[in-house]
Short mmCIF file of C-alpha atoms and ligand atoms in Angstrom, two decimals:
data_model
loop_
_atom_site.label_atom_id
_atom_site.label_comp_id
_atom_site.label_asym_id
_atom_site.label_seq_id
_atom_site.Cartn_x
_atom_site.Cartn_y
_atom_site.Cartn_z
CA MET A 252 -4.84 7.37 20.62
CA LYS A 253 -2.03 8.15 23.08
CA THR A 254 0.77 6.46 21.17
CA LEU A 255 0.16 8.23 17.87
CA HIS A 256 2.42 11.22 17.10
CA VAL A 257 0.49 13.31 14.52
CA SER A 258 2.63 16.00 12.80
CA ASN A 259 1.62 19.66 13.10
CA GLU A 260 0.80 19.81 9.40
CA ILE A 261 -1.63 16.87 9.63
CA ARG A 262 -3.16 18.27 12.80
CA GLU A 263 -3.81 21.57 10.96
CA ALA A 264 -5.26 19.69 8.03
CA PHE A 265 -7.80 17.97 10.24
CA ILE A 266 -8.84 21.28 11.73
CA GLU A 267 -9.23 22.84 8.28
CA GLN A 268 -10.93 19.75 6.98
CA LYS A 269 -8.46 19.35 4.20
CA PRO A 270 -8.18 16.00 2.35
CA ILE A 271 -5.35 13.87 3.73
CA VAL A 272 -3.74 10.83 2.03
CA ALA A 273 -1.90 8.24 4.11
CA LEU A 274 1.19 6.65 2.54
CA GLU A 275 3.04 3.49 3.70
CA SER A 276 6.71 3.12 4.40
CA THR A 277 7.56 -0.56 3.87
CA ILE A 278 7.89 0.29 0.18
CA ILE A 279 10.66 2.74 1.23
CA SER A 280 12.64 0.36 3.47
CA HIS A 281 11.91 -3.03 1.87
CA GLY A 282 10.17 -2.50 -1.49
CA LEU A 283 12.43 -0.28 -3.57
CA PRO A 284 16.28 0.10 -3.87
CA TYR A 285 18.14 3.28 -2.77
CA PRO A 286 17.96 6.04 -4.04
CA ASP A 287 14.69 5.29 -5.90
CA ASN A 288 12.98 4.69 -2.55
CA LYS A 289 13.80 8.11 -1.19
CA GLU A 290 13.04 9.98 -4.43
CA VAL A 291 9.67 8.21 -4.87
CA ALA A 292 8.66 8.79 -1.20
CA LEU A 293 9.32 12.52 -1.58
CA ARG A 294 7.83 12.71 -5.08
CA ILE A 295 4.55 11.27 -3.99
CA HIS A 296 4.34 13.94 -1.27
CA ASP A 297 4.47 16.52 -4.11
CA ILE A 298 1.95 14.63 -6.19
CA VAL A 299 -0.51 14.54 -3.34
CA ARG A 300 0.01 18.25 -2.72
CA GLU A 301 -0.39 19.09 -6.40
CA GLU A 302 -3.91 17.61 -6.14
CA GLY A 303 -4.77 19.77 -3.23
CA ALA A 304 -4.40 17.10 -0.51
CA VAL A 305 -1.91 16.62 2.37
CA PRO A 306 0.43 13.58 2.40
CA ALA A 307 0.77 11.55 5.63
CA THR A 308 3.54 9.04 5.42
CA ILE A 309 3.37 6.72 8.43
CA ALA A 310 6.34 4.92 10.13
CA ILE A 311 7.84 4.24 13.61
CA ILE A 312 10.80 6.43 14.25
CA ASP A 313 12.82 5.56 17.42
CA GLY A 314 9.75 3.93 18.94
CA GLN A 315 7.30 6.77 18.01
CA LEU A 316 4.41 5.85 15.78
CA LYS A 317 4.41 8.94 13.55
CA VAL A 318 1.70 10.11 11.17
CA GLY A 319 3.30 12.63 8.83
CA LEU A 320 7.02 12.26 8.26
CA ASP A 321 9.57 14.91 7.39
CA GLU A 322 12.42 14.53 4.89
CA GLU A 323 14.88 13.48 7.63
CA ASP A 324 12.59 10.54 8.65
CA ILE A 325 12.24 9.52 5.00
CA GLU A 326 16.04 9.58 4.54
CA ARG A 327 16.52 7.33 7.61
CA LEU A 328 13.89 4.82 6.36
CA ALA A 329 15.56 4.82 2.91
CA THR A 330 19.12 4.31 4.11
CA GLU A 331 19.35 2.78 7.60
CA GLU A 332 20.12 -0.88 8.10
CA GLY A 333 17.81 -2.73 10.48
CA VAL A 334 14.58 -0.79 9.87
CA VAL A 335 11.97 -3.39 10.94
CA LYS A 336 9.19 -4.22 8.53
CA THR A 337 6.34 -3.71 10.92
CA SER A 338 3.09 -5.47 10.34
CA ILE A 339 0.44 -5.50 13.07
CA ARG A 340 1.88 -8.22 15.14
CA ASP A 341 5.32 -6.50 15.14
CA LEU A 342 3.92 -3.10 16.23
CA PRO A 343 3.82 -3.56 20.03
CA GLY A 344 7.42 -4.94 20.03
CA VAL A 345 8.87 -2.23 17.81
CA LEU A 346 7.29 0.50 20.00
CA THR A 347 8.36 -1.18 23.25
CA LYS A 348 11.94 -1.66 22.10
CA ARG A 349 12.10 1.96 20.78
CA GLN A 350 13.03 0.62 17.32
CA THR A 351 12.62 2.28 13.94
CA GLY A 352 10.19 0.46 11.69
CA SER A 353 8.40 0.86 8.39
CA THR A 354 4.68 0.19 8.30
CA THR A 355 3.10 -2.31 6.00
CA VAL A 356 -0.37 -1.79 4.42
CA ALA A 357 -1.83 -3.38 7.56
CA THR A 358 0.01 -1.16 10.05
CA THR A 359 -0.48 1.99 7.90
CA SER A 360 -4.22 1.35 7.57
CA TYR A 361 -4.50 0.76 11.32
CA ALA A 362 -2.59 3.92 12.29
CA ALA A 363 -4.24 6.09 9.61
CA SER A 364 -7.73 5.05 10.55
CA GLN A 365 -6.94 5.52 14.28
CA ALA A 366 -5.89 9.09 13.34
CA GLY A 367 -9.13 9.58 11.37
CA ILE A 368 -7.55 9.52 7.87
CA ARG A 369 -9.93 8.11 5.25
CA PHE A 370 -7.72 7.63 2.19
CA PHE A 371 -4.56 5.67 1.64
CA ALA A 372 -2.39 5.15 -1.45
CA THR A 373 0.06 2.24 -1.78
CA GLY A 374 1.62 0.02 -4.47
CA GLY A 375 0.24 -3.40 -3.84
CA ILE A 376 -1.68 -5.01 -0.99
CA GLY A 377 -0.51 -8.26 0.53
CA GLY A 378 -2.74 -11.33 0.22
CA VAL A 379 -2.98 -15.12 0.06
CA HIS A 380 0.34 -16.60 -1.04
CA ARG A 381 0.36 -19.05 -3.89
CA ASP A 382 1.49 -22.10 -1.86
CA PHE A 383 -1.05 -21.36 0.91
CA PRO A 384 -1.93 -25.00 1.51
CA ASN A 385 1.69 -25.68 2.45
CA SER A 386 2.76 -22.41 4.02
CA MET A 387 -0.52 -21.11 5.49
CA ASP A 388 0.88 -17.68 4.45
CA VAL A 389 -1.82 -15.03 4.34
CA SER A 390 -0.71 -11.38 4.73
CA ASN A 391 -2.05 -9.69 7.81
CA ASP A 392 -2.99 -6.82 5.39
CA LEU A 393 -6.27 -8.72 4.72
CA ASN A 394 -7.25 -9.16 8.39
CA THR A 395 -6.43 -5.54 9.18
CA LEU A 396 -8.26 -4.15 6.13
CA ALA A 397 -11.31 -5.99 7.41
CA LYS A 398 -11.39 -3.67 10.39
CA SER A 399 -9.86 -0.32 9.22
CA ASN A 400 -12.37 2.17 7.88
CA ILE A 401 -10.23 3.59 5.07
CA CYS A 402 -10.20 3.67 1.25
CA VAL A 403 -7.09 1.87 -0.06
CA VAL A 404 -5.97 2.79 -3.52
CA SER A 405 -3.53 0.22 -5.00
CA ALA A 406 -2.56 -1.39 -8.29
CA GLY A 407 -4.25 -4.57 -7.10
CA ILE A 408 -2.55 -7.14 -4.96
CA LYS A 409 1.01 -8.14 -5.82
CA SER A 410 0.94 -10.67 -8.69
CA ILE A 411 3.42 -12.85 -6.76
CA LEU A 412 0.29 -13.87 -4.80
CA ASP A 413 -2.74 -16.08 -5.44
CA VAL A 414 -4.97 -13.33 -6.88
CA PRO A 415 -8.33 -15.16 -7.21
CA ASN A 416 -8.12 -16.58 -3.67
CA THR A 417 -7.17 -13.16 -2.28
CA LEU A 418 -10.22 -11.67 -3.92
CA GLU A 419 -12.33 -14.52 -2.36
CA MET A 420 -10.88 -13.49 1.03
CA PHE A 421 -11.87 -9.85 0.50
CA GLU A 422 -15.42 -11.03 -0.10
CA THR A 423 -15.33 -13.15 3.09
CA LEU A 424 -14.02 -10.22 5.06
CA GLY A 425 -16.60 -7.85 3.70
CA VAL A 426 -14.13 -5.56 1.90
CA PRO A 427 -15.61 -4.03 -1.29
CA VAL A 428 -13.31 -4.24 -4.34
CA TYR A 429 -13.60 -2.00 -7.43
CA GLY A 430 -11.56 -1.41 -10.50
CA TYR A 431 -10.84 2.28 -11.11
CA GLU A 432 -12.47 3.03 -14.45
CA THR A 433 -11.97 -0.56 -15.53
CA THR A 434 -13.74 -3.94 -15.27
CA ARG A 435 -10.44 -5.76 -15.31
CA TYR A 436 -8.86 -6.35 -11.92
CA PRO A 437 -5.25 -5.17 -12.36
CA GLY A 438 -2.22 -7.46 -11.90
CA PHE A 439 0.16 -5.03 -10.22
CA TYR A 440 2.90 -5.05 -12.85
CA THR A 441 0.34 -5.73 -15.50
CA THR A 442 -2.88 -3.96 -16.30
CA ASP A 443 -5.09 -7.10 -16.23
CA SER A 444 -5.02 -10.08 -13.89
CA GLY A 445 -7.63 -11.85 -15.94
CA ILE A 446 -10.37 -11.39 -13.36
CA THR A 447 -13.44 -9.27 -13.81
CA VAL A 448 -14.25 -6.60 -11.26
CA GLU A 449 -16.97 -3.89 -10.96
CA THR A 450 -15.82 -0.51 -12.14
CA ILE A 451 -15.93 2.79 -10.21
CA SER A 452 -15.18 6.47 -11.01
CA LYS A 453 -13.58 8.89 -8.61
CA GLU A 454 -16.83 10.62 -7.93
CA GLU A 455 -18.56 7.29 -7.17
CA ALA A 456 -15.62 6.22 -4.92
CA ALA A 457 -15.90 9.46 -2.90
CA SER A 458 -19.69 9.06 -2.74
CA LEU A 459 -19.32 5.45 -1.65
CA MET A 460 -17.10 6.51 1.26
CA ARG A 461 -19.73 9.04 2.31
CA THR A 462 -22.43 6.41 2.12
CA LYS A 463 -20.30 4.09 4.17
CA ASP A 464 -19.96 6.77 6.89
CA HIS A 465 -23.74 6.35 7.48
CA LEU A 466 -23.56 2.64 7.70
CA THR A 467 -20.88 2.48 10.44
CA LEU A 468 -19.25 -0.43 8.78
CA ASP A 469 -15.62 -0.91 9.83
CA GLN A 470 -14.17 -2.49 6.70
CA SER A 471 -11.89 -0.75 4.28
CA VAL A 472 -12.75 -0.23 0.57
CA HIS A 473 -10.23 -1.38 -2.00
CA ILE A 474 -9.92 0.61 -5.27
CA ALA A 475 -7.64 -1.15 -7.81
CA VAL A 476 -5.96 1.18 -10.31
CA PRO A 477 -4.12 -0.35 -13.29
CA VAL A 478 -0.39 0.52 -13.72
CA PRO A 479 -0.01 3.18 -16.40
CA GLU A 480 0.09 1.45 -19.80
CA GLU A 481 3.54 2.78 -20.81
CA GLU A 482 5.19 1.07 -17.80
CA ALA A 483 3.08 -2.13 -17.70
CA ILE A 484 5.07 -5.38 -18.09
CA ASP A 485 4.20 -8.11 -20.55
CA PRO A 486 2.03 -10.61 -18.60
CA ASP A 487 3.55 -13.77 -20.07
CA TRP A 488 7.08 -12.66 -19.42
CA MET A 489 6.10 -11.54 -15.92
CA HIS A 490 4.35 -14.83 -15.27
CA SER A 491 7.57 -16.81 -16.01
CA ILE A 492 9.69 -14.48 -13.94
CA ILE A 493 7.42 -14.80 -10.92
CA LEU A 494 7.62 -18.64 -11.18
CA GLU A 495 11.40 -18.44 -11.23
CA ALA A 496 11.45 -16.06 -8.23
CA LEU A 497 9.08 -18.31 -6.29
CA GLN A 498 11.32 -21.30 -7.04
CA GLU A 499 14.39 -19.43 -5.80
CA ALA A 500 12.58 -18.42 -2.62
CA ASN A 501 11.78 -22.10 -2.09
CA ASN A 502 15.28 -23.25 -2.85
CA GLN A 503 16.76 -20.74 -0.37
CA HIS A 504 14.13 -21.53 2.29
CA VAL A 505 12.94 -17.92 2.53
CA THR A 506 9.82 -17.80 4.85
CA GLY A 507 7.57 -15.52 6.77
CA LYS A 508 7.86 -11.75 6.46
CA ASP A 509 11.06 -12.03 4.38
CA ILE A 510 9.20 -13.61 1.42
CA THR A 511 7.65 -10.45 -0.03
CA PRO A 512 10.84 -8.31 -0.01
CA PHE A 513 12.86 -11.31 -1.33
CA LEU A 514 10.46 -11.77 -4.28
CA LEU A 515 10.34 -8.05 -5.09
CA LYS A 516 14.16 -7.93 -5.15
CA THR A 517 14.51 -11.06 -7.19
CA ILE A 518 11.95 -9.84 -9.76
CA HIS A 519 13.78 -6.52 -9.93
CA GLU A 520 17.04 -8.33 -10.83
CA LYS A 521 15.42 -10.65 -13.31
CA THR A 522 13.63 -7.85 -15.21
CA ASN A 523 16.75 -5.65 -15.27
CA GLY A 524 14.97 -2.94 -13.31
CA GLN A 525 11.76 -2.93 -15.28
CA SER A 526 9.68 -4.10 -12.34
CA VAL A 527 11.01 -1.21 -10.29
CA LYS A 528 10.05 1.22 -13.09
CA ALA A 529 6.53 -0.22 -13.14
CA ASN A 530 6.35 -0.14 -9.35
CA ILE A 531 7.36 3.56 -9.27
CA ALA A 532 4.92 4.51 -12.00
CA LEU A 533 2.01 2.81 -10.36
CA ILE A 534 2.64 4.18 -6.87
CA LYS A 535 2.82 7.72 -8.31
CA ASN A 536 -0.39 7.15 -10.17
CA ASN A 537 -2.15 5.72 -7.13
CA ALA A 538 -1.09 8.67 -4.95
CA LYS A 539 -2.58 11.04 -7.56
CA ILE A 540 -5.93 9.17 -7.80
CA ALA A 541 -6.16 8.74 -3.97
CA ALA A 542 -5.68 12.49 -3.64
CA GLN A 543 -8.37 13.20 -6.21
CA ILE A 544 -10.89 10.91 -4.59
CA ALA A 545 -10.08 12.46 -1.13
CA ASN A 546 -10.60 15.89 -2.59
CA ASN A 547 -14.01 14.92 -4.02
CA TYR A 548 -15.01 13.35 -0.76
CA TYR A 549 -14.32 16.52 1.34
CA ASN A 550 -15.61 18.97 -1.28
CA ASN A 551 -19.02 17.32 -1.53
CA TYR A 552 -19.83 16.76 2.14
N1 LIG B 1080 3.87 -3.36 -2.40
C1 LIG B 1080 4.94 -2.90 -3.01
N2 LIG B 1080 6.09 -2.97 -2.27
C2 LIG B 1080 6.08 -3.41 -0.92
C3 LIG B 1080 4.87 -3.85 -0.34
C4 LIG B 1080 3.76 -3.84 -1.20
O1 LIG B 1080 4.95 -2.51 -4.10
O2 LIG B 1080 7.09 -3.37 -0.27
C5 LIG B 1080 4.79 -4.26 1.10
C6 LIG B 1080 3.50 -3.60 1.65
O3 LIG B 1080 3.93 -2.83 2.81
C7 LIG B 1080 2.60 -4.76 2.14
C8 LIG B 1080 3.66 -5.79 2.48
O4 LIG B 1080 1.78 -4.44 3.18
O5 LIG B 1080 4.62 -5.63 1.44
C9 LIG B 1080 3.08 -7.15 2.60
O6 LIG B 1080 3.96 -8.02 3.22
P1 LIG B 1080 3.46 -9.46 3.75
O7 LIG B 1080 3.11 -10.21 2.50
O8 LIG B 1080 4.66 -10.01 4.43
O9 LIG B 1080 2.36 -9.21 4.71
MN1 LIG B 1081 3.27 -13.46 5.09
#
């Protein structure tokens, strides 16, 4: 694709058939506070490398859709005011206006799969919002995952959402969903959302992606990894905090793309930083597991 700027390191990795793991950037600009955002973004590069894979963080820097960011790019996303949270519908405008934007799960999946990257680690995927009948708010992540051939490793969908209905949507869209070594679908900040899911190992996940290559199916595959136990948040406490945060969003008339960052920030404040600790722990863990699956995929072809 002409508008993709693939870094030299990623280009080399393709030639050498090394495993590559895509990483999103909205978590840097809108998901975590400074300086955690920068530290985590750089740390997950190291984690992916330690597993023998190459990290490819994706963002739009001065109107260039870049696959593979350097430290300076990460610093800008972590600190600059006015970085645009770029979902699919925002992408043409951000490129045209030469803006700097962070990519959501949707835009990261799109760009990564256009580049030929098959694995992607993130924190939580967007989904159907809890007040859907009133707001009609469904993340574009779902629509785009229905047509991006990539394996997305996350800690489930954010528990601020309507989890059962989001899982129904995945079924409608033809996106396979598995629990990583668990039959409990994780609840992002918590290890168990209360919903049963089919389990998968890393070997099976890699094998499933190879099988999928023969089927020429365009959908992504979603592997849900529970947050590490030590950093998991008590589900009852989290439940009440989410309800309070949703009420505040409603009182302050927060709508559209601002809702998710608003809720994440409010939950951060209400948990005295515990939600951020959980978020950091799970994104690191997801990066590691995505790299291991990617490694298995390439080494057994
Ligand atoms: N998960 C996190 N932090 C985030 C997000 C997810 O832990 O910041 C971002 C992702 O980029 C996801 C986006 O794609 O929120 C979803 O936003 P929306 O609901 O507006 O589509
Ligand atoms: Mn939305």
